XYZ file of C-alpha atoms in Angstrom:
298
model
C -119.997 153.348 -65.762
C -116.352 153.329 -67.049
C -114.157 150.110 -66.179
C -111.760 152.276 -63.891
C -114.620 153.455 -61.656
C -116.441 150.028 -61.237
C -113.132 148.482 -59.912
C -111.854 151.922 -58.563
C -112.925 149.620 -54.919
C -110.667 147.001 -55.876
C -107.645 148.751 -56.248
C -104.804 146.143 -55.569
C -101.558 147.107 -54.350
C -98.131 145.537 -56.923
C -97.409 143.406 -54.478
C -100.719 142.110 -52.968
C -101.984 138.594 -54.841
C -103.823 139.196 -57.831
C -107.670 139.122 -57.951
C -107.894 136.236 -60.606
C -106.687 133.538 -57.694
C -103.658 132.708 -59.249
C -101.097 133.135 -56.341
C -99.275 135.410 -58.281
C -98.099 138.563 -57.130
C -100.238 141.206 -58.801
C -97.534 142.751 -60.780
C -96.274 139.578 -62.318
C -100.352 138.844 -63.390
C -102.958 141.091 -64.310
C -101.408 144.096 -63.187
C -100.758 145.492 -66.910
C -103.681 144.194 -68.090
C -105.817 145.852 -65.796
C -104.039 149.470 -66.472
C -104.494 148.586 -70.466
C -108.132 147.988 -69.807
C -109.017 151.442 -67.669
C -106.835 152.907 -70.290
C -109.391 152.003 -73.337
C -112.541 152.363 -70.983
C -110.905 156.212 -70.475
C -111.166 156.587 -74.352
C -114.794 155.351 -74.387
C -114.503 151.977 -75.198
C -116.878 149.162 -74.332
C -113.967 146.722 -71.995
C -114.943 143.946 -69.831
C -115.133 143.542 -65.999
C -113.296 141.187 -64.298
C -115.491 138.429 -64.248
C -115.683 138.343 -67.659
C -111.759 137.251 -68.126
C -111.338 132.972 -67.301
C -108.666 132.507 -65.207
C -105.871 129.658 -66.918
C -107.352 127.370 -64.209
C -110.887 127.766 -65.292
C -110.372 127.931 -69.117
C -108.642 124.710 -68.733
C -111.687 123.260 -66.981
C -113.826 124.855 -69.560
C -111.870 123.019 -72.092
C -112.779 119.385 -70.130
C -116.432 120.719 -71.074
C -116.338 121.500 -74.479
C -114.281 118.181 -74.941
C -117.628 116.477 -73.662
C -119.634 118.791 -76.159
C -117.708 117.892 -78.912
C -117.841 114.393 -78.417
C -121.590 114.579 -78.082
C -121.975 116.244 -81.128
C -119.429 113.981 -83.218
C -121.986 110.759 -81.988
C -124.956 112.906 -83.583
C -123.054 113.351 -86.649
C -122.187 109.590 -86.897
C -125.568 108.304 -86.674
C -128.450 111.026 -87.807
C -129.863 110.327 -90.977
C -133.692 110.132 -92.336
C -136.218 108.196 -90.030
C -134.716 109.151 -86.992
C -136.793 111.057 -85.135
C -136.054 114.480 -82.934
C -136.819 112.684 -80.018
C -134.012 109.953 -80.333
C -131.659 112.511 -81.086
C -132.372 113.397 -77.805
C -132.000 110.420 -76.088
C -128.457 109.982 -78.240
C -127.438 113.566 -76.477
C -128.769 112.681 -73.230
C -126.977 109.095 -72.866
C -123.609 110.567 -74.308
C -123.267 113.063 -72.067
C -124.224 111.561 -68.734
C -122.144 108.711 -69.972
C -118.716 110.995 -70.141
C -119.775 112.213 -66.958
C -121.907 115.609 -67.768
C -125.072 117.264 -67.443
C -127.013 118.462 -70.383
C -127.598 122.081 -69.595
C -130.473 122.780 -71.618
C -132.377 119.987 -69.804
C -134.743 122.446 -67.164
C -133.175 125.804 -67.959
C -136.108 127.989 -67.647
C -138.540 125.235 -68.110
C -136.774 123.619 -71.459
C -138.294 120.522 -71.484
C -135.268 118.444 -73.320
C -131.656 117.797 -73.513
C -130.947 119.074 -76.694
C -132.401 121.998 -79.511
C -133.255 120.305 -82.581
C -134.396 123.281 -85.187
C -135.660 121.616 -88.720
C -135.606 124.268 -91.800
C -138.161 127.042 -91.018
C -137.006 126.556 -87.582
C -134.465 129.115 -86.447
C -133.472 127.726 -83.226
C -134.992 126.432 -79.751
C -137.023 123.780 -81.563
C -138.066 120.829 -79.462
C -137.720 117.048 -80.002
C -140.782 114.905 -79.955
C -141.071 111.272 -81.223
C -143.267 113.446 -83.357
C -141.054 115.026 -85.983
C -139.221 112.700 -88.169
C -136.556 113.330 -90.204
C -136.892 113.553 -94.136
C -134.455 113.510 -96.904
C -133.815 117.051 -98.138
C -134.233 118.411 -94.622
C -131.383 120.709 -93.068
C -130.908 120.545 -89.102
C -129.396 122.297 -86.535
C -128.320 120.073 -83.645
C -127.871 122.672 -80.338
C -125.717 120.785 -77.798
C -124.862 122.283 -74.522
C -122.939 120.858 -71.506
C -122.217 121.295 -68.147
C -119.189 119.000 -67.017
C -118.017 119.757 -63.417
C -119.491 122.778 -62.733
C -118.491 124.299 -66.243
C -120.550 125.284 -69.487
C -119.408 124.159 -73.101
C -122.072 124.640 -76.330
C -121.710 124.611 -79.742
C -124.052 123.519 -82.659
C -124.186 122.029 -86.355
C -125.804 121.900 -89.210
C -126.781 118.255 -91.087
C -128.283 118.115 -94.732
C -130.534 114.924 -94.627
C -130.404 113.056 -97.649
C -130.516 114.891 -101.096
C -131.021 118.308 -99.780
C -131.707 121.106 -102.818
C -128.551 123.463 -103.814
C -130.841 126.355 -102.484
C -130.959 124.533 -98.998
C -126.896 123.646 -99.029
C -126.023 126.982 -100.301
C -127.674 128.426 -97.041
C -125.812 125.559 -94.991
C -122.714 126.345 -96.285
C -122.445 130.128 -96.542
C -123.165 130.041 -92.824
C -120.430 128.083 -91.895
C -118.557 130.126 -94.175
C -119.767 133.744 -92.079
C -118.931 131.778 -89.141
C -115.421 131.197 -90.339
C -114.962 135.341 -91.344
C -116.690 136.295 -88.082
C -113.660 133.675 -86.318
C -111.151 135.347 -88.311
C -111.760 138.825 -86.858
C -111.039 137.314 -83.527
C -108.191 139.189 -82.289
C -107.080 140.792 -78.494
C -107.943 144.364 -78.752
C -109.626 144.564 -81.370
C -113.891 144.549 -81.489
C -116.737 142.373 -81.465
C -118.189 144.676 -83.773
C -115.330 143.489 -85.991
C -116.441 140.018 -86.178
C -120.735 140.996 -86.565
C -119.293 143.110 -89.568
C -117.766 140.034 -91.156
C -120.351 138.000 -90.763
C -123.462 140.029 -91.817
C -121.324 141.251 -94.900
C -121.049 137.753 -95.689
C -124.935 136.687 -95.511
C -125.715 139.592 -97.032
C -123.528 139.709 -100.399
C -124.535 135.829 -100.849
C -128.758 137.293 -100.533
C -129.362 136.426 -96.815
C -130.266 137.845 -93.905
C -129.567 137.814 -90.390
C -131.628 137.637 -87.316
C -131.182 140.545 -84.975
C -133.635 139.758 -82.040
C -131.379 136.206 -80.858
C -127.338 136.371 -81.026
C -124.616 134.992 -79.126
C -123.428 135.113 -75.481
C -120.481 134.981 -73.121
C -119.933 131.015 -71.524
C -117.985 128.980 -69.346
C -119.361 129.883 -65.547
C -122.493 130.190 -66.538
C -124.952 128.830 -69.601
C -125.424 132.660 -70.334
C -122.929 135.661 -69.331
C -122.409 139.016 -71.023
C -121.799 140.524 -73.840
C -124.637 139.481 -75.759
C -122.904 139.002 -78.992
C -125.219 139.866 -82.155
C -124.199 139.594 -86.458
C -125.102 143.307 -87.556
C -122.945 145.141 -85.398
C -120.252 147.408 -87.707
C -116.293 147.362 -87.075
C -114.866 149.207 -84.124
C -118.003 148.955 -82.032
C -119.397 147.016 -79.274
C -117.467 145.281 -76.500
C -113.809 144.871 -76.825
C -112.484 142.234 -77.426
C -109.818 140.956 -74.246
C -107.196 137.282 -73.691
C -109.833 135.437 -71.567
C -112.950 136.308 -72.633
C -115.130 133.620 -74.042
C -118.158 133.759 -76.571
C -120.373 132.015 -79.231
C -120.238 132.819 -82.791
C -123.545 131.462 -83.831
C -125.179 133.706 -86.455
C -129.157 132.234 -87.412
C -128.929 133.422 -91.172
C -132.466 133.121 -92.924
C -133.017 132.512 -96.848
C -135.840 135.081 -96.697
C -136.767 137.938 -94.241
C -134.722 138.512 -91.091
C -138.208 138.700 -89.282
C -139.072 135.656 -86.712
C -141.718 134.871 -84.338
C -141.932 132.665 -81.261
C -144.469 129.482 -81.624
C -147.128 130.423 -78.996
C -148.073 126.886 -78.214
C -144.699 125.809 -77.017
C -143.195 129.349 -76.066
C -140.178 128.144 -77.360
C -139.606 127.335 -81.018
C -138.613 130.137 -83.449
C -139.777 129.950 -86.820
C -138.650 132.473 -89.626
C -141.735 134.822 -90.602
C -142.021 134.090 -94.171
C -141.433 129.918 -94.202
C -138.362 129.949 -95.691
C -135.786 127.878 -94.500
C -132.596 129.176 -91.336
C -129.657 127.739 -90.807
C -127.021 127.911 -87.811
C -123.189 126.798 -86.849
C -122.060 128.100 -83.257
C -118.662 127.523 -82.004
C -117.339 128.475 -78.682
C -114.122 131.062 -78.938
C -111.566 132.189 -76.641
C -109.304 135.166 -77.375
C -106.015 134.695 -76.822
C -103.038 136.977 -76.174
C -102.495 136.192 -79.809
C -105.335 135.239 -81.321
C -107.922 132.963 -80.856
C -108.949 129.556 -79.648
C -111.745 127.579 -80.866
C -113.000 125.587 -77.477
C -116.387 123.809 -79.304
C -117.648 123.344 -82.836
C-alpha cells in the first residue's frame, strides 16, 4: 500500500497541530515533509510511515540511551583481554549499565538468557557467555551491547583482536569496519538504503569476503527491533528510502569464507559460519539528518 493511502485517514488540516506531538502548527512542521513523502511513494518508492520518523523530543532521549551504550562498551574495551571469560564480560555489561541507570535489553528478549552477545571467531553473532569460554590470544570478538535507558533503545557493537591475532584474522576485522564506514557514507536524506548495502557488500567483496544475507540490520529507538530490516547486498536506488528521523543499524556480519550460516541447535541461538572460518561485525546506530547523518552508537 502506497504512503498516501495508509495515512489518506490522517489527513491533517495546515492549521491543526501536527501528528509528531510537537505543538506546532502543522504547516510550520511536517506539513512539507509529509507532501514530499506521498510524492516519492506516488513514483513507486519504498518511504516510511510515520512512526518510523523520531520526533526531536524522542531522538534526544534516544541519544541519553546510546550515551549509556557507549559508555558500556568503552568499559569492555578498557578491560577485555585473554583469560577473561564470556561470562564476566557479562557481568562487566550488566553492572555498567544498571549502574548509569539502564536496562540491558537483550537480558529476556525472547528467552536470551544474558545481558550481552559475545560471538568468538566462527561465531557470527548471538553467541552466549558462559564462565565456559575463555578468551585466547589470537581470538577476534564481537561484543553486542544493547540498552534500554528510560523507556528508549540504544545498540551498537565492536570488534576486539585478543592478543597477537594473525593478519588473516585483522584483515577481516578491519575491512569490516572499513564497509561499515562506506555503508555510513551513503547515508544521506533522500537518497536509499540500497545505497548504503551497495557500498558495503562492494567492499567485502573486492577485499574476498562475503556477506551474510539471512541476519541484517533494523530500525531502533522505541523499540529493540522496528522496520526496515536493513540487509548488505541490496544494490543502489532500491529498498526503503532513506528520510531526517529515521534511525537504523549498520552492522554487516562479513565472513572470511562462505556467506552460508547455521543456527547451533543446542542453544537455538548462536550462529556459526558453515565452513569454520572465522566472522566479524561493527554495528553503529545512525540517524539521517536533514543534511546528513548522525552517528548515535558505535
Amino acid at each position: 500500500m502506497l504512503f498516501s493511502e495508509r495515512n489518506k485517514m490522517k489527513k491533517l488540516g495546515r492549521n491543526d497541530a501536527c501528528w509528531c506531538g510537537s505543538g506546532k502548527k502543522y504547516k510550520h512542521c511536517h506539513e512539507a515533509l509529509d507532501e514530499r513523502l506521498m510524492a516519492e511513494s506516488d513514483k513507486g518508492h519504498i518511504v516510511p510511515t510515520r512512526d518510523l520518523l523520531k520526533t526531536p523530543e524522542q531522538i534526544e532521549k534516544i541519544r541519553e540511551s546510546c550515551a549509556v551504550n557507549i559508555a558500556v562498551l568503552d568499559y569492555v574495551a578498557e578491560h577485555i583481554g585473554a583469560g577473561i571469560t564470556t561470562e564476566e564480560i557479562d557481568k562487566w555489561v550488566y553492572d555498567e549499565t544498571v549502574k548509569r541507570g539502564g536496562i540491558p535489553a537483550p537480558l529476556g528478549y525472547e528467552g536470551f538468557p544474558k545481558s550481552v552477545c559475545t560471538s568468538i571467531n566462527e561465531q557470527v553473532c548471538h553467541g552466549i557467555p558462559s564462565e565456559d569460554i575463555v578468551l585466547k590470544d589470537g581470538d577476534i570478538i564481537n561484543v553486542d551491547v544493547s540498552t534500554i535507558y528510560k523507556g528508549y533503545f540504544s545498540d551498537s557493537s565492536r570488534m576486539f583482536c585478543i592478543g597477537n591475532v594473525s593478519p588473516e584474522k585483522r584483515r577481516l576485522v578491519e575491512v569490516v569496519k572499513e564497509c561499515v564506514e562506506l555503508g555510513l557514507r551513503e547515508v544521506k536524506p533522500w537518497g536509499f538504503l540500497g545505497d548504503m548495502s551497495q557500498a558495503v557488500n562492494d567492499h567485502a567483496v573486492k577485499n574476498g569476503y562475503s556477506v551474510v544475507r539471512e541476519i541484517g540490520g533494523h530500525g531502533v529507538g522505541i523499540e529493540f527491533h522496528e522496520e526496515p530490516w536493513v540487509g548488505y547486498t541490496g544494490t543502489r536506488g532500491t529498498d526503503m528510502m532513506l528520510v531526517p528521523g529515521m534511525i537504523f543499524t549498520i552492522e554487516p556480519m562479513v565472513n572470511m569464507g562462505t556467506n552460508e550460516i547455521y543456527v547451533d541447535d543446542t542453544d537455538n541461538w548462536s550462529v556459526y559460519t558453515a565452513d569454520g572460518k572465522p566472522s566479524a561485525q561493527w554495528e553503529i546506530m545512525v540517524l539521517v539528518t536533514d543534511d546528513g547523518y548522525e552517528v548515535l552508537a558505535y
